[in-house]
mmCIF file of C-alpha atoms in Angstrom:
data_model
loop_
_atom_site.group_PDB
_atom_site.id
_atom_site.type_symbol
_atom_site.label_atom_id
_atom_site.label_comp_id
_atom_site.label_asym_id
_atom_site.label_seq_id
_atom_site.Cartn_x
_atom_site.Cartn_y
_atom_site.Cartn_z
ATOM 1 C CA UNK A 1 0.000 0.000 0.000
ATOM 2 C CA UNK A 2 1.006 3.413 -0.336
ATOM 3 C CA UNK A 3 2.321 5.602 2.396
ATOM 4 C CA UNK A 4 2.133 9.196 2.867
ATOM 5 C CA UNK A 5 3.559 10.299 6.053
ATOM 6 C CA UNK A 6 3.165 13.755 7.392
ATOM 7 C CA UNK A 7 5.625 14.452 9.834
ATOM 8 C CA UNK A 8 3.552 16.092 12.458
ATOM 9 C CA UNK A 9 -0.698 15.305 13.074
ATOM 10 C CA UNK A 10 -1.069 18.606 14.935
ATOM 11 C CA UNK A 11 1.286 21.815 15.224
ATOM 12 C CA UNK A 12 0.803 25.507 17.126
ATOM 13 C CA UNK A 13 2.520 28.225 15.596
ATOM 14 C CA UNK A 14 2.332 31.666 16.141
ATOM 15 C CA UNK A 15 1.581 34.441 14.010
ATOM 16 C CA UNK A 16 4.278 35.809 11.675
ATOM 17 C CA UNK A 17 6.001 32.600 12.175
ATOM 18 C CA UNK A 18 7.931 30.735 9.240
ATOM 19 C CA UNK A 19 6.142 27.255 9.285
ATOM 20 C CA UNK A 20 7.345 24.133 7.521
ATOM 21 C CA UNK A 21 4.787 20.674 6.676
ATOM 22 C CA UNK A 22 6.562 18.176 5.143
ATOM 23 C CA UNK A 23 5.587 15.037 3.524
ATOM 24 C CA UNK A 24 6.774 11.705 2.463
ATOM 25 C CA UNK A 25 5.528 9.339 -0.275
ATOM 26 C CA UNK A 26 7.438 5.461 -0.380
ATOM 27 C CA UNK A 27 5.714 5.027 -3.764
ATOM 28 C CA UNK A 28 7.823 6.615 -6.204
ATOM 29 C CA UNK A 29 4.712 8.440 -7.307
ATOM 30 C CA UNK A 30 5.162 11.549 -9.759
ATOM 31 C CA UNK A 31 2.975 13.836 -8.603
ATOM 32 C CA UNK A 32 2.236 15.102 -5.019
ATOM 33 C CA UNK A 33 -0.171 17.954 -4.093
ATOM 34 C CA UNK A 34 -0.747 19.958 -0.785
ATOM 35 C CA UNK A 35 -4.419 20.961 0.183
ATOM 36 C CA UNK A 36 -6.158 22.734 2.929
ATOM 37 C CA UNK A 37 -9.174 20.925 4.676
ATOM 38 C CA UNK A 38 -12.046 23.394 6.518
ATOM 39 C CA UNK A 39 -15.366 23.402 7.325
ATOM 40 C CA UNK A 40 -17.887 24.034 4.753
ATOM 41 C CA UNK A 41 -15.168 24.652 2.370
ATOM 42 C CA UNK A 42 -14.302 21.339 1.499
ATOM 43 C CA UNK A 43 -10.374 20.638 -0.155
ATOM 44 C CA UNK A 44 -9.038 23.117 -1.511
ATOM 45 C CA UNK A 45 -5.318 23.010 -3.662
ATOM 46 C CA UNK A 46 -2.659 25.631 -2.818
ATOM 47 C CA UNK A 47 0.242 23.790 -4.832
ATOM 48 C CA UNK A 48 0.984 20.793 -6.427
ATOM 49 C CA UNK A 49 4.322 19.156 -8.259
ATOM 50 C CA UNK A 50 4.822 16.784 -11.580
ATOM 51 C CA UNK A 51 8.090 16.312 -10.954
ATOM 52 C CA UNK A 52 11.015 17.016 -8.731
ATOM 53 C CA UNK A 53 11.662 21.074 -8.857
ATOM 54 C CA UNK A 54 8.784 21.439 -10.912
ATOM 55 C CA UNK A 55 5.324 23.246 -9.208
ATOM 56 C CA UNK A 56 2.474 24.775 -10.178
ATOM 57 C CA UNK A 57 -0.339 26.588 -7.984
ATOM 58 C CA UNK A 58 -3.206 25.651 -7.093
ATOM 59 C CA UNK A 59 -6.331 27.448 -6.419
ATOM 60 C CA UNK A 60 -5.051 29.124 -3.402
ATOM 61 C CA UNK A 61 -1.189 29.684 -3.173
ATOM 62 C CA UNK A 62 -1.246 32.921 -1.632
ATOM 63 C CA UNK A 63 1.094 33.218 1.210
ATOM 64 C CA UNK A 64 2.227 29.292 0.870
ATOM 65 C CA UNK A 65 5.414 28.270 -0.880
ATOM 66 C CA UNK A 66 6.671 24.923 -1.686
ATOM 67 C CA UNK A 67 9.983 23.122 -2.593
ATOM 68 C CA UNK A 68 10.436 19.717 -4.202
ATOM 69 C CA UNK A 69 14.036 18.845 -3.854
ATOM 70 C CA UNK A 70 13.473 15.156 -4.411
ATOM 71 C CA UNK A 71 10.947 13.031 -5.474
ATOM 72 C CA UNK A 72 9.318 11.356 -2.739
ATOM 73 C CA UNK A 73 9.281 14.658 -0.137
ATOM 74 C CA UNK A 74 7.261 17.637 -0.911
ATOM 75 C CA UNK A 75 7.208 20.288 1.503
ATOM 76 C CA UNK A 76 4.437 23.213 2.365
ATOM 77 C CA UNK A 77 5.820 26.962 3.228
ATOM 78 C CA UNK A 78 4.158 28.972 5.346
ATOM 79 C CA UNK A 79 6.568 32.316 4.744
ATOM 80 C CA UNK A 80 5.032 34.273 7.564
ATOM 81 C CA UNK A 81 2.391 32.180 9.469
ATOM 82 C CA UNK A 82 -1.303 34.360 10.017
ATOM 83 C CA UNK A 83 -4.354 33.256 11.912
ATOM 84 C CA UNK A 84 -6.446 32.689 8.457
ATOM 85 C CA UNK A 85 -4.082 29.828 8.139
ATOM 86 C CA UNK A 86 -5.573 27.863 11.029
ATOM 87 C CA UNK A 87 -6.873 24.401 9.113
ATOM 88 C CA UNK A 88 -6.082 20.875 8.483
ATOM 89 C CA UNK A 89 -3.345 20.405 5.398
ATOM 90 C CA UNK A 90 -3.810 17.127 3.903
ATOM 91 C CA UNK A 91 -0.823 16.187 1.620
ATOM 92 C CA UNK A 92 -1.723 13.803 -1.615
ATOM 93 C CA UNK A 93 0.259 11.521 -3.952
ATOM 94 C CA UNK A 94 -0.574 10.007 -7.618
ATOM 95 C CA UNK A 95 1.354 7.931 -10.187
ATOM 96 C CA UNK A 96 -0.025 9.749 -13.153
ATOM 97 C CA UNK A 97 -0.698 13.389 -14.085
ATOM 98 C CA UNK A 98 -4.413 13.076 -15.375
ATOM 99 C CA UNK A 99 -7.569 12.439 -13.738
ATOM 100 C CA UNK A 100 -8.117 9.188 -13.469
ATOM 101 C CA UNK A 101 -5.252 7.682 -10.839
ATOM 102 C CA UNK A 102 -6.639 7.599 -7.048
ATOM 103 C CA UNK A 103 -4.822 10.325 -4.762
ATOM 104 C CA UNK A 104 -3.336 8.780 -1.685
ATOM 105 C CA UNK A 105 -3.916 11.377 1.283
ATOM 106 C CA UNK A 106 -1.446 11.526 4.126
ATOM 107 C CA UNK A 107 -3.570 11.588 7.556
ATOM 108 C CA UNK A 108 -3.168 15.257 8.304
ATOM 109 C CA UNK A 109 -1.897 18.436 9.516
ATOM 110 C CA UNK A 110 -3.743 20.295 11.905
ATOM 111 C CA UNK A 111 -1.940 23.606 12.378
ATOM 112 C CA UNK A 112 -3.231 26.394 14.732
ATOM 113 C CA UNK A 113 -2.031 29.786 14.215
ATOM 114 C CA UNK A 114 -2.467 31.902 17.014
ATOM 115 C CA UNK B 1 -15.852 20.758 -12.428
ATOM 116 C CA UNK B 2 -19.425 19.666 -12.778
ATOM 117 C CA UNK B 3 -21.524 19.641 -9.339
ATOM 118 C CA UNK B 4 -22.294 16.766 -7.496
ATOM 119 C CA UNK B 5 -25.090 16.066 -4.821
ATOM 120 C CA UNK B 6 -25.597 14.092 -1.583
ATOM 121 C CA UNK B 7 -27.131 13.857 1.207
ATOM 122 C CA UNK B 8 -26.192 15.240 4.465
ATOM 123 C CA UNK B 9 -26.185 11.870 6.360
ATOM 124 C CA UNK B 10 -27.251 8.634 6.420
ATOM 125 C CA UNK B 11 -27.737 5.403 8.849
ATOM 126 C CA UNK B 12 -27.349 1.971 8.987
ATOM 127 C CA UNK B 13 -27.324 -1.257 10.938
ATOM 128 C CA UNK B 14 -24.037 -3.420 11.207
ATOM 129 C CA UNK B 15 -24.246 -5.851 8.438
ATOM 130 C CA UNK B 16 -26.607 -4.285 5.945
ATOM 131 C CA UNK B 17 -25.732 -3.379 2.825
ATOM 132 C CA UNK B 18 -25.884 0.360 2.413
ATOM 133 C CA UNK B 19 -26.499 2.343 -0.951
ATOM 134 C CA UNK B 20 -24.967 6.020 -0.941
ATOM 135 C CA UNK B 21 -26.839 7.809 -3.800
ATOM 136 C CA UNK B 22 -25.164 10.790 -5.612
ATOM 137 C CA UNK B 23 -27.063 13.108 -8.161
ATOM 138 C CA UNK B 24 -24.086 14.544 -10.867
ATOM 139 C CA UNK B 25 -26.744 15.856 -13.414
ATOM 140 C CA UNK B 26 -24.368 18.203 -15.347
ATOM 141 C CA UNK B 27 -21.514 15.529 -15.617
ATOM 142 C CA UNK B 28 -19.674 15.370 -19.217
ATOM 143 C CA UNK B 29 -19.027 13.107 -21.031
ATOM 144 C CA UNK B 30 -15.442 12.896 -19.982
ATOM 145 C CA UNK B 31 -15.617 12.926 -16.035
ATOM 146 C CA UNK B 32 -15.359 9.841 -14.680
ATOM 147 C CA UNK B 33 -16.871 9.258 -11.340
ATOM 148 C CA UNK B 34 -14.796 9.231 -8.146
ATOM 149 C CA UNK B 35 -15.477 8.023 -4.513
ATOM 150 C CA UNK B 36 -13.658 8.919 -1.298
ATOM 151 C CA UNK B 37 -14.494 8.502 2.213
ATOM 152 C CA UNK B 38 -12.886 10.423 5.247
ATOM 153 C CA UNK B 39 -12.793 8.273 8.464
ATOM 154 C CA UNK B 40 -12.487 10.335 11.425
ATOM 155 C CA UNK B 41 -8.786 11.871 12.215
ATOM 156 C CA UNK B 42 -7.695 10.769 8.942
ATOM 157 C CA UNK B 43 -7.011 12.240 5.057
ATOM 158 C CA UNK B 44 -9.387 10.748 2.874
ATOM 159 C CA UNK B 45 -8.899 7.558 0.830
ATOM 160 C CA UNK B 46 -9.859 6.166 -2.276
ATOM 161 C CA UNK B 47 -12.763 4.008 -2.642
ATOM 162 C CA UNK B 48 -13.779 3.314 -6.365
ATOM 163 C CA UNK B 49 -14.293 4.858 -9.961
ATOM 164 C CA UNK B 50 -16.065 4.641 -12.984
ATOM 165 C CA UNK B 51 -17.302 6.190 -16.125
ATOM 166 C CA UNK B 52 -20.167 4.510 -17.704
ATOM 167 C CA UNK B 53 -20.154 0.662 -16.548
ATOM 168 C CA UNK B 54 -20.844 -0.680 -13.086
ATOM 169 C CA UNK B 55 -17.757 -1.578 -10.943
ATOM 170 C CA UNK B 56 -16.451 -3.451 -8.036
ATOM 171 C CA UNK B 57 -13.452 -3.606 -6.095
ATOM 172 C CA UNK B 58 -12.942 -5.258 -2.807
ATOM 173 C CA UNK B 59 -13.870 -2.003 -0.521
ATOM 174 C CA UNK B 60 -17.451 -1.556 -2.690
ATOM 175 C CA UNK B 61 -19.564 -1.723 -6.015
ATOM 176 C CA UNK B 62 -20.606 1.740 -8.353
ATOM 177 C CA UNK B 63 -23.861 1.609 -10.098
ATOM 178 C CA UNK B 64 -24.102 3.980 -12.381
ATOM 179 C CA UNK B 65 -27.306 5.035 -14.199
ATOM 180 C CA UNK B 66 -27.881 4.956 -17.901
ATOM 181 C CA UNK B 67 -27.784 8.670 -18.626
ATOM 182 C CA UNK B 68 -25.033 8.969 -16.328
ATOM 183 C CA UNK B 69 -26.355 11.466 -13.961
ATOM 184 C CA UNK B 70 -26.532 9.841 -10.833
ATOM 185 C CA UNK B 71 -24.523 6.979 -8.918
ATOM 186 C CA UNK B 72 -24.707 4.892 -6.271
ATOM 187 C CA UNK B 73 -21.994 3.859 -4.058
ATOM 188 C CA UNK B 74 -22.890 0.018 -2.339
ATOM 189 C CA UNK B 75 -21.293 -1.201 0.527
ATOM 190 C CA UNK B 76 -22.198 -4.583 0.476
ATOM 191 C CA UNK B 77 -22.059 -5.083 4.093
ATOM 192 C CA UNK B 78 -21.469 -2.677 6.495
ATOM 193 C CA UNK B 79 -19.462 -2.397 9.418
ATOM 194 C CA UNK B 80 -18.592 -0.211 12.139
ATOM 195 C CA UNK B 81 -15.142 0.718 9.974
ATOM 196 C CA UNK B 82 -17.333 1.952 7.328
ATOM 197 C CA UNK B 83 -18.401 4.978 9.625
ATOM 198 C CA UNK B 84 -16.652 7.694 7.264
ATOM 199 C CA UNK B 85 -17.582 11.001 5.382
ATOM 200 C CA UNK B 86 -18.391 9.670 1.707
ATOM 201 C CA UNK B 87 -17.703 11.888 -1.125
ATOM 202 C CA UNK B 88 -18.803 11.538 -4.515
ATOM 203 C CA UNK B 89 -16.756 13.729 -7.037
ATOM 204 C CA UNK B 90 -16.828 14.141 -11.040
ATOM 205 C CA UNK B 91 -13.199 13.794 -12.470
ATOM 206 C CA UNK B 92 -11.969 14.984 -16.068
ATOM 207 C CA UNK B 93 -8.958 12.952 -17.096
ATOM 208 C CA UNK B 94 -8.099 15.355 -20.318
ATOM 209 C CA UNK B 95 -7.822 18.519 -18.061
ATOM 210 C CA UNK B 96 -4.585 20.368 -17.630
ATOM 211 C CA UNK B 97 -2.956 22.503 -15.684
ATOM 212 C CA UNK B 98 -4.530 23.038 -11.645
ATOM 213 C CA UNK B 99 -8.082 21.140 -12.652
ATOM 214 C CA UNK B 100 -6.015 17.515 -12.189
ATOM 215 C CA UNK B 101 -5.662 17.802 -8.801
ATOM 216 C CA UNK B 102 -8.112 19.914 -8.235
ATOM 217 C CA UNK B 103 -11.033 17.439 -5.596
ATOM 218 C CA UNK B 104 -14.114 19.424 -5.437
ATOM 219 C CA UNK B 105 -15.086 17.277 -2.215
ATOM 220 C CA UNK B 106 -18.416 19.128 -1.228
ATOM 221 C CA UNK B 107 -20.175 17.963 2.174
ATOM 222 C CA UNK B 108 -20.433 14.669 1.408
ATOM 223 C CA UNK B 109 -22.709 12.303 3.126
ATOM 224 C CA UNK B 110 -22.256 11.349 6.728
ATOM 225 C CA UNK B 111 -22.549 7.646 7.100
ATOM 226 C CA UNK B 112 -23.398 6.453 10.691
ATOM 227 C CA UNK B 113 -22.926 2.412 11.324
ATOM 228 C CA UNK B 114 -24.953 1.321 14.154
ATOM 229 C CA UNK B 115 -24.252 -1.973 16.143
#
């Protein structure tokens, strides 16, 4: 089975922090994406990557950053941590860029910015 | 990405099969059909897909209607495990750029499991 490990379930920053979420995929797997989880507003995608040093963003990349430095780790930026960032980041893997390959979800990030 | 609909929540007994209905009545003719669930504390997980034929895998069976714009998700037996947020999402495998990782999860049904 696929693994995606987040290295921490629940983190408290505070605000104007610098904030790091990593995540680890054992499945070679080319693509990995970073969401945020919150009530009412479903998943939404801040970044994802294709490839190692490659990224795009996603629907909401606004004060998030990422880095890709090798394949199976894909890390989430917080450049200066703000309350508004208080949610659950759920990090995703897939083998194949289109939409038909199953995301594997990591268990979770919940971060509180205070 | 085309809108899906469920209910809020649903119930069942331990043991019953359970049938999660989703309404998707502006799907293309591209999207395939996803499922996910979200057990408690946990990312969500993959359950099943399809595009036009019924399918089964070992976690659950997809019906899908003839004009394609509803599905149902079976469980063939519940059990308390099953307890999970189950969300039913529409899929375009040609589209680029954000949309493929783009999962417009919605609400998603609440599935209770009762002993």
């Amino acid at each position: 089975d696929v693994k995606v490990t987040q290295s921490s379930r629940y983190l408290v920053k505070r605000t104007g922090e610098k904030v790091f979420l990593e995540c680890v995929q054992d499945m070679d797997h080319e693509n990995m994406f970073w969401y945020r989880q919150d009530p009412g507003l479903g998943l939404r995608l801040i970044y994802f990557s294709y490839d190692v040093k490659m990224k795009e963003k996603g629907d909401i990349p606004e004060g998030y950053s990422v880095s890709r430095e090798k394949k199976e780790r894909f890390s989430l930026i917080l450049e200066s941590a703000s309350t508004n960032q208080t949610s659950m980041y759920l990090c995703a893997s897939s083998p194949y860029p289109e939409g038909l390959s199953p995301l594997h979800f990591g268990n979770g990030t919940r971060l509180t910015v205070t | 990405d085309a809108k899906t609909t469920q209910p809020n929540s649903m119930e069942s007994n331990e043991e019953e099969p359970v049938h999660l209905p989703c309404n998707h009545s502006t799907i293309s003719g591209t999207d395939y059909i996803h499922w996910y669930r979200q057990l408690p504390s946990q990312g969500p997980e993959y359950v099943i897909h399809g595009l036009t034929s019924n399918v089964n895998n070992r976690m659950a069976s997809l019906a899908i209607a003839e004009d394609r714009k509803s599905s149902t998700l079976i469980l063939h037996r519940a059990t308390l495990r099953d307890a999970a947020v189950y969300y039913c999402i529409l899929r375009d495998p040609n589209a680029g750029g954000t949309s493929y990782g783009k999962l417009t999860f919605g609400q998603g049904t609440i599935l209770t499991v009762h002993p």
